């Protein structure tokens, strides 16, 4: 069976913000159409990144599918503002929920706004914590680093989480996509894909180098 083409989602966290338009044009010219926005609140994770103004500015290019990764507490409060700023898919963290009911209500609310819905889990969180949500989401984001910073090493336990998610997807005839985020390069991306990943987020592997074309090709091996 032919391998499905992998989707590569550059993580803006590693972009050169003084030359962001050039960076986005380069990505667009090389066929990238999925962009990953790492939103951090300094509370859910020990870092603050960026938010609505950046998404609004990037949205003006209309080049990309805007994949917003909310590494924040109380994600519900910011769903509508990010939707209005141009988010197409919003991913929240299961660890930011206080109950399964809250998670299901949040997903229903996101659906009512016409959003694609993603849920993410930190390295220490078990896949089983996501079971109630798998039939309800479009995407599961497996963190292969502790969220908060780009440029970290890929944590290899993510491979088994990816494989387990693929197992549940097949067993229960579900259709969520599996996205992997953190420490992705040609090698870790290859094994993540072999275990079932559909979408690879990459920040430091793509931004800040002069061989972007080769790096993108190396992720779609
Ligand atoms: C980490 C972010 C990741 C990170 C990826 O909290 O969610 O998207 O920016 O960066 P690299 O690819 O450099 O690990
Ligand atoms: Zn991310």
PDB file of C-alpha atoms and ligand atoms in Angstrom:
ATOM      1  CA  UNK A   1       0.000   0.000   0.000  1.00  0.00           C
ATOM      2  CA  UNK A   2       1.483   3.366  -1.020  1.00  0.00           C
ATOM      3  CA  UNK A   3       2.505   5.491   1.914  1.00  0.00           C
ATOM      4  CA  UNK A   4       0.166   8.437   2.441  1.00  0.00           C
ATOM      5  CA  UNK A   5       1.942  11.743   1.934  1.00  0.00           C
ATOM      6  CA  UNK A   6       2.989  13.119   5.302  1.00  0.00           C
ATOM      7  CA  UNK A   7       1.813  16.595   6.288  1.00  0.00           C
ATOM      8  CA  UNK A   8       4.579  18.839   7.603  1.00  0.00           C
ATOM      9  CA  UNK A   9       3.505  21.625   9.949  1.00  0.00           C
ATOM     10  CA  UNK A  10       6.293  24.167  10.602  1.00  0.00           C
ATOM     11  CA  UNK A  11       6.107  25.475  14.164  1.00  0.00           C
ATOM     12  CA  UNK A  12       6.220  29.281  14.113  1.00  0.00           C
ATOM     13  CA  UNK A  13       7.869  29.297  17.535  1.00  0.00           C
ATOM     14  CA  UNK A  14      11.252  28.859  15.809  1.00  0.00           C
ATOM     15  CA  UNK A  15      10.664  31.412  13.018  1.00  0.00           C
ATOM     16  CA  UNK A  16      12.721  34.583  12.557  1.00  0.00           C
ATOM     17  CA  UNK A  17      10.089  37.133  13.604  1.00  0.00           C
ATOM     18  CA  UNK A  18      12.044  40.007  12.096  1.00  0.00           C
ATOM     19  CA  UNK A  19      11.693  38.340   8.681  1.00  0.00           C
ATOM     20  CA  UNK A  20       8.451  36.488   9.170  1.00  0.00           C
ATOM     21  CA  UNK A  21       6.903  37.399   5.825  1.00  0.00           C
ATOM     22  CA  UNK A  22       9.953  36.070   3.962  1.00  0.00           C
ATOM     23  CA  UNK A  23       9.841  32.893   6.042  1.00  0.00           C
ATOM     24  CA  UNK A  24       6.151  32.377   5.247  1.00  0.00           C
ATOM     25  CA  UNK A  25       6.654  33.075   1.528  1.00  0.00           C
ATOM     26  CA  UNK A  26       9.487  30.531   1.423  1.00  0.00           C
ATOM     27  CA  UNK A  27       7.310  27.917   3.115  1.00  0.00           C
ATOM     28  CA  UNK A  28       4.410  28.665   0.768  1.00  0.00           C
ATOM     29  CA  UNK A  29       6.624  28.472  -2.342  1.00  0.00           C
ATOM     30  CA  UNK A  30       7.873  25.071  -1.168  1.00  0.00           C
ATOM     31  CA  UNK A  31       4.340  23.734  -0.911  1.00  0.00           C
ATOM     32  CA  UNK A  32       3.819  24.002   2.843  1.00  0.00           C
ATOM     33  CA  UNK A  33       0.166  24.683   3.592  1.00  0.00           C
ATOM     34  CA  UNK A  34      -0.162  23.766   7.271  1.00  0.00           C
ATOM     35  CA  UNK A  35       1.220  26.124   9.949  1.00  0.00           C
ATOM     36  CA  UNK A  36       1.556  25.320  13.665  1.00  0.00           C
ATOM     37  CA  UNK A  37       1.086  28.169  16.181  1.00  0.00           C
ATOM     38  CA  UNK A  38       2.487  27.388  19.628  1.00  0.00           C
ATOM     39  CA  UNK A  39       0.495  29.516  22.044  1.00  0.00           C
ATOM     40  CA  UNK A  40       1.858  29.510  25.602  1.00  0.00           C
ATOM     41  CA  UNK A  41       0.487  31.360  28.648  1.00  0.00           C
ATOM     42  CA  UNK A  42       3.366  31.101  31.165  1.00  0.00           C
ATOM     43  CA  UNK A  43       1.013  29.169  33.456  1.00  0.00           C
ATOM     44  CA  UNK A  44       0.144  25.848  31.819  1.00  0.00           C
ATOM     45  CA  UNK A  45       3.771  25.814  30.577  1.00  0.00           C
ATOM     46  CA  UNK A  46       6.769  27.769  31.878  1.00  0.00           C
ATOM     47  CA  UNK A  47       7.026  30.006  28.848  1.00  0.00           C
ATOM     48  CA  UNK A  48       5.111  32.753  27.080  1.00  0.00           C
ATOM     49  CA  UNK A  49       5.154  32.763  23.276  1.00  0.00           C
ATOM     50  CA  UNK A  50       2.597  34.692  21.218  1.00  0.00           C
ATOM     51  CA  UNK A  51      -1.142  34.908  20.539  1.00  0.00           C
ATOM     52  CA  UNK A  52      -3.951  36.570  18.611  1.00  0.00           C
ATOM     53  CA  UNK A  53      -2.039  39.454  16.942  1.00  0.00           C
ATOM     54  CA  UNK A  54       0.430  37.073  15.312  1.00  0.00           C
ATOM     55  CA  UNK A  55      -2.298  34.793  14.012  1.00  0.00           C
ATOM     56  CA  UNK A  56      -4.208  37.800  12.645  1.00  0.00           C
ATOM     57  CA  UNK A  57      -1.090  39.029  10.826  1.00  0.00           C
ATOM     58  CA  UNK A  58      -0.314  35.607   9.319  1.00  0.00           C
ATOM     59  CA  UNK A  59      -3.945  34.988   8.375  1.00  0.00           C
ATOM     60  CA  UNK A  60      -3.783  38.014   6.040  1.00  0.00           C
ATOM     61  CA  UNK A  61      -1.587  35.925   3.699  1.00  0.00           C
ATOM     62  CA  UNK A  62      -4.328  33.278   3.390  1.00  0.00           C
ATOM     63  CA  UNK A  63      -1.623  30.740   2.600  1.00  0.00           C
ATOM     64  CA  UNK A  64      -2.023  28.283   5.423  1.00  0.00           C
ATOM     65  CA  UNK A  65      -4.242  25.928   7.359  1.00  0.00           C
ATOM     66  CA  UNK A  66      -3.826  27.504  10.798  1.00  0.00           C
ATOM     67  CA  UNK A  67      -3.241  24.798  13.417  1.00  0.00           C
ATOM     68  CA  UNK A  68      -3.311  26.504  16.821  1.00  0.00           C
ATOM     69  CA  UNK A  69      -1.769  24.558  19.710  1.00  0.00           C
ATOM     70  CA  UNK A  70      -3.064  26.030  22.982  1.00  0.00           C
ATOM     71  CA  UNK A  71      -0.610  25.261  25.754  1.00  0.00           C
ATOM     72  CA  UNK A  72      -2.740  27.290  28.134  1.00  0.00           C
ATOM     73  CA  UNK A  73      -4.953  26.893  31.190  1.00  0.00           C
ATOM     74  CA  UNK A  74      -8.683  27.569  30.682  1.00  0.00           C
ATOM     75  CA  UNK A  75      -8.595  27.050  26.883  1.00  0.00           C
ATOM     76  CA  UNK A  76     -12.358  27.652  26.532  1.00  0.00           C
ATOM     77  CA  UNK A  77     -11.843  31.372  27.228  1.00  0.00           C
ATOM     78  CA  UNK A  78      -9.713  31.752  24.084  1.00  0.00           C
ATOM     79  CA  UNK A  79     -11.448  29.472  21.584  1.00  0.00           C
ATOM     80  CA  UNK A  80     -13.639  32.210  20.066  1.00  0.00           C
ATOM     81  CA  UNK A  81     -10.891  34.879  19.883  1.00  0.00           C
ATOM     82  CA  UNK A  82      -8.581  32.439  18.091  1.00  0.00           C
ATOM     83  CA  UNK A  83     -11.348  31.320  15.790  1.00  0.00           C
ATOM     84  CA  UNK A  84     -12.112  34.954  14.909  1.00  0.00           C
ATOM     85  CA  UNK A  85      -8.397  35.611  14.369  1.00  0.00           C
ATOM     86  CA  UNK A  86      -8.234  32.842  11.726  1.00  0.00           C
ATOM     87  CA  UNK A  87      -7.723  29.479  13.456  1.00  0.00           C
ATOM     88  CA  UNK A  88      -8.956  26.485  11.438  1.00  0.00           C
ATOM     89  CA  UNK A  89      -8.008  23.831  13.980  1.00  0.00           C
ATOM     90  CA  UNK A  90      -7.497  24.384  17.700  1.00  0.00           C
ATOM     91  CA  UNK A  91      -5.821  21.843  19.939  1.00  0.00           C
ATOM     92  CA  UNK A  92      -6.201  22.011  23.724  1.00  0.00           C
ATOM     93  CA  UNK A  93      -4.474  19.877  26.370  1.00  0.00           C
ATOM     94  CA  UNK A  94      -6.297  17.110  28.215  1.00  0.00           C
ATOM     95  CA  UNK A  95      -4.331  18.158  31.315  1.00  0.00           C
ATOM     96  CA  UNK A  96      -6.082  21.564  31.187  1.00  0.00           C
ATOM     97  CA  UNK A  97      -9.482  19.913  31.759  1.00  0.00           C
ATOM     98  CA  UNK A  98     -11.028  19.281  35.178  1.00  0.00           C
ATOM     99  CA  UNK A  99     -13.411  16.518  34.013  1.00  0.00           C
ATOM    100  CA  UNK A 100     -14.415  14.445  30.987  1.00  0.00           C
ATOM    101  CA  UNK A 101     -17.719  16.346  30.935  1.00  0.00           C
ATOM    102  CA  UNK A 102     -15.833  19.627  30.647  1.00  0.00           C
ATOM    103  CA  UNK A 103     -13.823  18.181  27.760  1.00  0.00           C
ATOM    104  CA  UNK A 104     -16.913  16.992  25.931  1.00  0.00           C
ATOM    105  CA  UNK A 105     -18.628  20.363  26.427  1.00  0.00           C
ATOM    106  CA  UNK A 106     -15.536  22.155  25.120  1.00  0.00           C
ATOM    107  CA  UNK A 107     -15.443  19.960  22.026  1.00  0.00           C
ATOM    108  CA  UNK A 108     -19.155  20.553  21.366  1.00  0.00           C
ATOM    109  CA  UNK A 109     -18.594  24.304  21.729  1.00  0.00           C
ATOM    110  CA  UNK A 110     -15.673  24.207  19.288  1.00  0.00           C
ATOM    111  CA  UNK A 111     -17.775  22.227  16.819  1.00  0.00           C
ATOM    112  CA  UNK A 112     -20.557  24.822  17.118  1.00  0.00           C
ATOM    113  CA  UNK A 113     -18.035  27.399  15.896  1.00  0.00           C
ATOM    114  CA  UNK A 114     -17.122  25.270  12.880  1.00  0.00           C
ATOM    115  CA  UNK A 115     -13.617  24.520  14.139  1.00  0.00           C
ATOM    116  CA  UNK A 116     -11.582  21.380  13.624  1.00  0.00           C
ATOM    117  CA  UNK A 117     -10.826  19.947  17.078  1.00  0.00           C
ATOM    118  CA  UNK A 118      -7.522  18.604  18.415  1.00  0.00           C
ATOM    119  CA  UNK A 119      -6.579  17.257  21.822  1.00  0.00           C
ATOM    120  CA  UNK A 120      -3.017  16.921  23.095  1.00  0.00           C
ATOM    121  CA  UNK A 121      -1.210  15.007  25.839  1.00  0.00           C
ATOM    122  CA  UNK A 122       2.048  15.737  27.584  1.00  0.00           C
ATOM    123  CA  UNK A 123       4.771  13.051  27.647  1.00  0.00           C
ATOM    124  CA  UNK A 124       3.773  11.899  31.136  1.00  0.00           C
ATOM    125  CA  UNK A 125       0.066  11.580  30.288  1.00  0.00           C
ATOM    126  CA  UNK A 126      -1.192   8.115  29.286  1.00  0.00           C
ATOM    127  CA  UNK A 127      -3.020   7.568  25.987  1.00  0.00           C
ATOM    128  CA  UNK A 128      -5.819   5.963  28.017  1.00  0.00           C
ATOM    129  CA  UNK A 129      -6.663   9.434  29.406  1.00  0.00           C
ATOM    130  CA  UNK A 130      -7.785  10.357  25.882  1.00  0.00           C
ATOM    131  CA  UNK A 131     -10.108   7.389  25.314  1.00  0.00           C
ATOM    132  CA  UNK A 132     -13.365   9.295  26.025  1.00  0.00           C
ATOM    133  CA  UNK A 133     -12.417  11.894  23.406  1.00  0.00           C
ATOM    134  CA  UNK A 134     -11.060   9.807  20.522  1.00  0.00           C
ATOM    135  CA  UNK A 135     -14.467   9.398  18.826  1.00  0.00           C
ATOM    136  CA  UNK A 136     -15.059  13.161  19.093  1.00  0.00           C
ATOM    137  CA  UNK A 137     -11.867  14.794  17.782  1.00  0.00           C
ATOM    138  CA  UNK A 138     -10.278  15.337  14.367  1.00  0.00           C
ATOM    139  CA  UNK A 139      -6.720  15.154  15.663  1.00  0.00           C
ATOM    140  CA  UNK A 140      -4.583  13.912  18.537  1.00  0.00           C
ATOM    141  CA  UNK A 141      -1.345  15.806  19.149  1.00  0.00           C
ATOM    142  CA  UNK A 142       1.309  13.614  20.753  1.00  0.00           C
ATOM    143  CA  UNK A 143       3.891  15.750  22.559  1.00  0.00           C
ATOM    144  CA  UNK A 144       7.318  14.207  22.029  1.00  0.00           C
ATOM    145  CA  UNK A 145       8.867  16.861  24.260  1.00  0.00           C
ATOM    146  CA  UNK A 146       7.697  18.506  27.480  1.00  0.00           C
ATOM    147  CA  UNK A 147       5.704  21.441  26.089  1.00  0.00           C
ATOM    148  CA  UNK A 148       7.096  24.945  26.453  1.00  0.00           C
ATOM    149  CA  UNK A 149      10.204  25.190  24.307  1.00  0.00           C
ATOM    150  CA  UNK A 150      11.471  24.445  20.827  1.00  0.00           C
ATOM    151  CA  UNK A 151      14.822  22.775  20.140  1.00  0.00           C
ATOM    152  CA  UNK A 152      14.452  19.907  22.640  1.00  0.00           C
ATOM    153  CA  UNK A 153      15.356  16.233  22.095  1.00  0.00           C
ATOM    154  CA  UNK A 154      12.603  13.855  20.915  1.00  0.00           C
ATOM    155  CA  UNK A 155      11.410  11.609  23.781  1.00  0.00           C
ATOM    156  CA  UNK A 156      11.314   8.095  22.313  1.00  0.00           C
ATOM    157  CA  UNK A 157       8.377   6.956  24.459  1.00  0.00           C
ATOM    158  CA  UNK A 158       6.268   8.995  22.036  1.00  0.00           C
ATOM    159  CA  UNK A 159       6.652   6.233  19.423  1.00  0.00           C
ATOM    160  CA  UNK A 160       4.662   3.733  21.476  1.00  0.00           C
ATOM    161  CA  UNK A 161       1.971   6.345  22.182  1.00  0.00           C
ATOM    162  CA  UNK A 162       1.633   6.979  18.452  1.00  0.00           C
ATOM    163  CA  UNK A 163       1.365   3.225  17.777  1.00  0.00           C
ATOM    164  CA  UNK A 164      -1.199   2.799  20.563  1.00  0.00           C
ATOM    165  CA  UNK A 165      -3.319   5.630  19.158  1.00  0.00           C
ATOM    166  CA  UNK A 166      -3.179   3.988  15.746  1.00  0.00           C
ATOM    167  CA  UNK A 167      -4.323   0.730  17.360  1.00  0.00           C
ATOM    168  CA  UNK A 168      -7.328   2.403  19.013  1.00  0.00           C
ATOM    169  CA  UNK A 169      -8.161   4.231  15.763  1.00  0.00           C
ATOM    170  CA  UNK A 170      -8.232   0.969  13.824  1.00  0.00           C
ATOM    171  CA  UNK A 171      -9.919  -1.093  16.554  1.00  0.00           C
ATOM    172  CA  UNK A 172     -12.753   1.413  16.976  1.00  0.00           C
ATOM    173  CA  UNK A 173     -12.930   2.498  13.312  1.00  0.00           C
ATOM    174  CA  UNK A 174     -12.157   6.114  14.161  1.00  0.00           C
ATOM    175  CA  UNK A 175     -10.741   8.772  11.863  1.00  0.00           C
ATOM    176  CA  UNK A 176      -8.670  11.212  13.958  1.00  0.00           C
ATOM    177  CA  UNK A 177      -5.284  12.236  12.571  1.00  0.00           C
ATOM    178  CA  UNK A 178      -2.139  11.710  14.645  1.00  0.00           C
ATOM    179  CA  UNK A 179       0.163  14.734  14.878  1.00  0.00           C
ATOM    180  CA  UNK A 180       3.582  14.649  16.580  1.00  0.00           C
ATOM    181  CA  UNK A 181       5.249  17.680  18.060  1.00  0.00           C
ATOM    182  CA  UNK A 182       8.702  18.263  19.482  1.00  0.00           C
ATOM    183  CA  UNK A 183      12.214  17.232  18.470  1.00  0.00           C
ATOM    184  CA  UNK A 184      11.082  16.151  15.013  1.00  0.00           C
ATOM    185  CA  UNK A 185      13.853  15.752  12.430  1.00  0.00           C
ATOM    186  CA  UNK A 186      14.476  13.382   9.497  1.00  0.00           C
ATOM    187  CA  UNK A 187      15.192  10.422  11.810  1.00  0.00           C
ATOM    188  CA  UNK A 188      12.593  10.911  14.541  1.00  0.00           C
ATOM    189  CA  UNK A 189      10.055  11.946  11.907  1.00  0.00           C
ATOM    190  CA  UNK A 190      10.702   8.744   9.957  1.00  0.00           C
ATOM    191  CA  UNK A 191      10.043   6.534  12.983  1.00  0.00           C
ATOM    192  CA  UNK A 192       7.076   8.615  14.121  1.00  0.00           C
ATOM    193  CA  UNK A 193       5.557   8.106  10.682  1.00  0.00           C
ATOM    194  CA  UNK A 194       6.377   4.381  10.713  1.00  0.00           C
ATOM    195  CA  UNK A 195       4.414   4.130  13.964  1.00  0.00           C
ATOM    196  CA  UNK A 196       1.372   5.921  12.554  1.00  0.00           C
ATOM    197  CA  UNK A 197       1.941   9.696  12.551  1.00  0.00           C
ATOM    198  CA  UNK A 198       0.080  11.602   9.832  1.00  0.00           C
ATOM    199  CA  UNK A 199       1.353  15.107  10.604  1.00  0.00           C
ATOM    200  CA  UNK A 200       4.815  16.165  11.749  1.00  0.00           C
ATOM    201  CA  UNK A 201       5.335  19.466  13.549  1.00  0.00           C
ATOM    202  CA  UNK A 202       8.870  20.758  13.189  1.00  0.00           C
ATOM    203  CA  UNK A 203      10.337  24.012  14.442  1.00  0.00           C
ATOM    204  CA  UNK A 204      14.096  24.125  14.912  1.00  0.00           C
ATOM    205  CA  UNK A 205      14.655  21.455  12.255  1.00  0.00           C
ATOM    206  CA  UNK A 206      13.111  23.717   9.604  1.00  0.00           C
ATOM    207  CA  UNK A 207      13.633  27.332  10.630  1.00  0.00           C
ATOM    208  CA  UNK A 208      17.057  29.027  10.712  1.00  0.00           C
ATOM    209  CA  UNK A 209      18.776  26.875   8.076  1.00  0.00           C
ATOM    210  CA  UNK A 210      19.620  27.571   4.436  1.00  0.00           C
ATOM    211  CA  UNK A 211      18.556  24.143   3.131  1.00  0.00           C
ATOM    212  CA  UNK A 212      14.839  24.351   3.903  1.00  0.00           C
ATOM    213  CA  UNK A 213      13.837  22.495   0.704  1.00  0.00           C
ATOM    214  CA  UNK A 214      16.061  19.530   1.518  1.00  0.00           C
ATOM    215  CA  UNK A 215      14.876  19.488   5.122  1.00  0.00           C
ATOM    216  CA  UNK A 216      11.226  19.479   4.086  1.00  0.00           C
ATOM    217  CA  UNK A 217      11.928  16.649   1.607  1.00  0.00           C
ATOM    218  CA  UNK A 218      13.774  14.694   4.307  1.00  0.00           C
ATOM    219  CA  UNK A 219      10.585  14.680   6.418  1.00  0.00           C
ATOM    220  CA  UNK A 220       8.525  13.218   3.602  1.00  0.00           C
ATOM    221  CA  UNK A 221      10.797  10.285   3.016  1.00  0.00           C
TER     222      UNK A 221
HETATM  223  C1  LIG B   1       6.812  22.835  22.251  1.00  0.00           C
HETATM  224  C2  LIG B   1       5.998  23.130  20.997  1.00  0.00           C
HETATM  225  C3  LIG B   1       6.579  22.472  19.779  1.00  0.00           C
HETATM  226  C4  LIG B   1       7.948  23.012  19.470  1.00  0.00           C
HETATM  227  C5  LIG B   1       8.548  22.228  18.342  1.00  0.00           C
HETATM  228  O1  LIG B   1       6.064  23.213  23.366  1.00  0.00           O
HETATM  229  O2  LIG B   1       4.690  22.633  21.148  1.00  0.00           O
HETATM  230  O3  LIG B   1       5.729  22.720  18.639  1.00  0.00           O
HETATM  231  O4  LIG B   1       7.857  24.358  19.112  1.00  0.00           O
HETATM  232  O5  LIG B   1       9.829  22.737  18.193  1.00  0.00           O
HETATM  233  P1  LIG B   1      11.020  21.764  17.793  1.00  0.00           P
HETATM  234  O6  LIG B   1      10.583  21.152  16.481  1.00  0.00           O
HETATM  235  O7  LIG B   1      12.188  22.693  17.668  1.00  0.00           O
HETATM  236  O8  LIG B   1      11.150  20.756  18.880  1.00  0.00           O
HETATM  237 ZN1  LIG B   2       3.199  22.709  19.360  1.00  0.00          ZN
END
